[in-house]
Tab-separated table of C-alpha atoms in Angstrom:
chain	number	residue	atom	x	y	z
Q	5	MET	CA	-11.570	-18.413	3.484
Q	6	LYS	CA	-11.139	-21.160	1.121
Q	7	LYS	CA	-14.190	-19.983	-0.336
Q	8	LEU	CA	-13.007	-16.348	-0.942
Q	9	ILE	CA	-9.668	-17.713	-2.262
Q	10	VAL	CA	-11.879	-19.813	-4.298
Q	11	PHE	CA	-13.546	-16.970	-5.809
Q	12	ILE	CA	-10.783	-14.484	-6.266
Q	13	LEU	CA	-7.949	-16.954	-7.719
Q	14	PRO	CA	-9.777	-17.488	-11.219
Q	15	LEU	CA	-10.752	-13.285	-11.198
Q	16	LEU	CA	-6.676	-13.009	-10.901
Q	17	LEU	CA	-6.125	-15.181	-13.666
Q	18	LEU	CA	-8.917	-13.564	-15.730
Q	19	THR	CA	-6.956	-10.512	-16.243
Q	20	HIS	CA	-6.713	-7.897	-19.555
Q	21	ASN	CA	-6.206	-8.528	-22.874
Q	22	LEU	CA	-7.859	-11.955	-23.292
Q	23	SER	CA	-8.197	-11.497	-27.312
Q	24	ALA	CA	-5.407	-12.869	-29.795
Q	25	SER	CA	-3.335	-10.908	-31.981
Q	26	ASP	CA	-0.628	-11.422	-34.813
Q	27	LYS	CA	0.580	-8.510	-34.392
Q	28	ASP	CA	2.082	-7.187	-30.826
Q	29	SER	CA	1.813	-3.763	-30.187
Q	30	PHE	CA	1.896	-1.401	-27.075
Q	31	LEU	CA	-2.096	-0.700	-27.484
Q	32	ASP	CA	-2.296	-4.767	-26.933
Q	33	HIS	CA	-0.608	-4.414	-23.313
Q	34	LEU	CA	-3.329	-1.377	-22.122
Q	35	GLY	CA	-6.152	-2.596	-19.591
Q	36	PHE	CA	-7.772	-1.757	-16.731
Q	37	MET	CA	-7.962	-4.149	-13.545
Q	38	PRO	CA	-8.902	-1.754	-10.327
Q	39	TRP	CA	-7.862	-4.456	-7.370
Q	40	PRO	CA	-8.564	-3.307	-3.873
Q	41	ILE	CA	-5.958	-2.838	-1.081
Q	42	LEU	CA	-7.178	-4.637	1.968
Q	43	SER	CA	-4.881	-5.179	5.210
Q	44	LEU	CA	-4.576	-5.313	8.792
Q	45	SER	CA	-1.209	-5.753	10.316
Q	46	SER	CA	0.838	-5.273	13.431
Q	47	GLY	CA	4.329	-4.215	14.043
Q	48	SER	CA	6.906	-1.392	15.414
Q	49	PRO	CA	5.931	1.360	17.253
Q	50	GLU	CA	2.424	0.784	15.580
Q	51	PHE	CA	0.454	-2.170	17.121
Q	52	LEU	CA	-2.038	-1.758	14.670
Q	53	ALA	CA	-2.630	-0.557	11.591
Q	54	ALA	CA	-4.421	-1.203	7.999
Q	55	ASP	CA	-4.476	-0.363	4.652
Q	56	VAL	CA	-7.682	0.854	2.734
Q	57	GLY	CA	-6.992	1.635	-0.988
Q	58	ILE	CA	-6.921	0.221	-4.756
Q	59	ASP	CA	-4.202	-0.761	-6.919
Q	60	LEU	CA	-4.874	0.744	-10.609
Q	61	PHE	CA	-3.470	-1.911	-13.137
Q	62	PHE	CA	-3.171	-1.087	-16.532
Q	63	LEU	CA	0.127	-2.252	-18.327
Q	64	SER	CA	0.049	-6.209	-19.068
Q	65	LEU	CA	3.853	-7.220	-18.795
Q	66	GLY	CA	4.560	-10.058	-21.458
Q	67	GLY	CA	1.762	-9.952	-23.683
Q	68	ASN	CA	-1.526	-10.450	-24.176
Q	69	GLY	CA	-3.383	-13.016	-21.475
Q	70	SER	CA	-0.362	-12.210	-19.246
Q	71	GLU	CA	-1.210	-11.973	-15.616
Q	72	SER	CA	1.546	-9.725	-14.672
Q	73	SER	CA	0.618	-5.900	-14.461
Q	74	LEU	CA	2.222	-2.928	-13.765
Q	75	GLY	CA	0.102	0.231	-12.611
Q	76	THR	CA	-0.568	3.198	-9.932
Q	77	TYR	CA	-2.312	2.940	-6.663
Q	78	VAL	CA	-3.747	4.979	-3.771
Q	79	GLN	CA	-4.325	4.368	-0.005
Q	80	PHE	CA	-5.178	5.209	3.076
Q	81	SER	CA	-3.306	3.877	6.342
Q	82	PRO	CA	-4.641	4.311	9.778
Q	83	SER	CA	-2.091	2.912	12.539
Q	84	ILE	CA	-1.974	3.085	16.229
Q	85	SER	CA	1.098	3.007	18.367
Q	86	SER	CA	0.935	3.263	22.445
Q	87	ASP	CA	-0.081	6.874	22.775
Q	88	ASN	CA	-0.950	8.174	19.721
Q	89	SER	CA	-2.894	7.438	16.232
Q	90	PHE	CA	-1.354	8.200	13.134
Q	91	PHE	CA	-3.119	8.548	9.482
Q	92	ARG	CA	-1.243	8.351	6.006
Q	93	PHE	CA	-2.403	8.891	2.435
Q	94	SER	CA	-0.042	7.419	-0.130
Q	95	THR	CA	0.682	6.764	-3.853
Q	96	GLY	CA	2.974	5.201	-5.878
Q	97	PHE	CA	3.662	2.111	-8.137
Q	98	ALA	CA	2.484	-1.143	-7.616
Q	99	MET	CA	3.339	-4.850	-9.739
Q	100	GLY	CA	1.240	-7.726	-9.483
Q	101	ILE	CA	1.946	-11.296	-10.748
Q	102	MET	CA	-0.751	-13.648	-10.918
Q	103	GLY	CA	-2.229	-12.155	-8.189
Q	104	LEU	CA	-0.071	-13.831	-5.990
Q	105	LEU	CA	2.931	-11.780	-5.147
Q	106	GLU	CA	2.441	-7.928	-5.768
Q	107	PHE	CA	5.139	-5.192	-4.695
Q	108	ARG	CA	4.282	-1.237	-3.722
Q	109	GLY	CA	6.623	1.655	-3.363
Q	110	GLY	CA	5.519	5.207	-3.008
Q	111	ILE	CA	5.514	8.503	-1.329
Q	112	GLY	CA	2.823	10.116	0.928
Q	113	TYR	CA	1.368	12.582	4.018
Q	114	GLY	CA	0.510	11.802	6.868
Q	115	PHE	CA	-0.751	13.426	10.045
Q	116	MET	CA	-1.162	12.998	13.939
Q	117	LYS	CA	-3.709	14.952	16.358
Q	118	ASP	CA	-2.059	15.765	19.075
Q	119	GLY	CA	-4.517	17.724	21.544
Q	120	SER	CA	-5.444	20.718	19.437
Q	121	ASP	CA	-2.345	20.515	17.133
Q	122	PHE	CA	-1.446	18.159	14.155
Q	123	LEU	CA	1.444	16.381	13.246
Q	124	HIS	CA	2.555	17.039	9.481
Q	125	THR	CA	5.293	14.061	8.331
Q	126	TYR	CA	5.918	12.925	4.666
Q	127	PHE	CA	6.705	9.047	4.059
Q	128	TYR	CA	8.570	6.754	1.719
Q	129	GLU	CA	6.894	3.026	1.787
Q	130	PHE	CA	7.655	-0.130	0.602
Q	131	ALA	CA	4.992	-3.326	0.645
Q	132	ALA	CA	5.449	-6.545	-0.339
Q	133	ARG	CA	2.554	-9.455	-0.703
Q	134	ILE	CA	3.178	-13.229	-1.021
Q	135	ILE	CA	-0.423	-14.941	-1.163
Q	136	ILE	CA	-1.967	-13.004	2.014
Q	137	ILE	CA	1.210	-12.293	3.809
Q	138	GLN	CA	2.364	-8.341	3.716
Q	139	CYS	CA	5.292	-6.964	5.091
Q	140	LYS	CA	5.806	-2.965	4.901
Q	141	ILE	CA	8.388	-0.460	5.599
Q	142	ILE	CA	7.691	3.144	5.941
Q	143	THR	CA	10.605	5.957	6.963
Q	144	GLU	CA	8.595	8.564	7.942
Q	145	SER	CA	9.728	12.018	8.777
Q	146	PRO	CA	8.428	14.736	10.528
Q	147	ILE	CA	7.489	18.376	9.189
Q	148	LYS	CA	5.735	20.903	11.635
Q	149	PRO	CA	4.847	22.242	14.383
Q	150	ASP	CA	8.321	22.472	15.838
Q	151	ASN	CA	6.989	21.221	19.290
Q	152	LEU	CA	5.504	18.229	17.625
Q	153	VAL	CA	8.436	17.794	15.554
Q	154	LYS	CA	10.934	17.263	18.897
Q	155	TYR	CA	8.024	15.445	20.461
Q	156	TYR	CA	8.385	12.795	17.341
Q	157	ASN	CA	11.875	12.713	17.349
Q	158	ASN	CA	12.231	11.739	21.149
Q	159	ARG	CA	9.156	9.152	21.058
Q	160	TYR	CA	9.211	7.721	17.622
Q	161	ASN	CA	11.729	5.183	15.235
Q	162	PRO	CA	11.591	6.630	11.664
Q	163	VAL	CA	11.627	3.487	10.131
Q	164	LYS	CA	8.385	1.196	11.091
Q	165	PHE	CA	7.695	-2.416	9.701
Q	166	GLN	CA	4.725	-4.043	9.820
Q	167	ILE	CA	3.561	-7.671	8.705
Q	168	GLY	CA	0.284	-8.620	8.529
Q	169	ILE	CA	-2.617	-10.101	6.042
Q	170	SER	CA	-3.998	-8.879	2.757
Q	171	ILE	CA	-5.757	-9.532	-0.515
């Protein structure tokens, strides 16, 4: 783990726009730094969840050589509860500060397979990461079919909380 941190930390500090400039224009703040989203977490009611995706940082905040960035993200999140598995796809905005602190907030589509039927859901999510600890809150609502919407409403809490490790 220490070797991974020693490798990742210098990469985080070498963000976009390392060239010096006398004039500070909007174009000086643009760059592109894809960063992976990888996390494992546990929570309620889903006891095991993972996030796999990518942050697409493109705007450097605070001037040239800044380690703070703003951008978008896309991710896939499978999770397992005591009796079902959920699969979620989401996108939204991300803000990172020196690779040590990150916030993500977005919307997404999810589904749960139950026999030959699929429960379709939409959700809002917010995640905050400090170093490698991530906390995530999901507010999910079922869409269709009606029989699985009733099952979901009777079985699951629409607000889910997860805590885990992330890079």
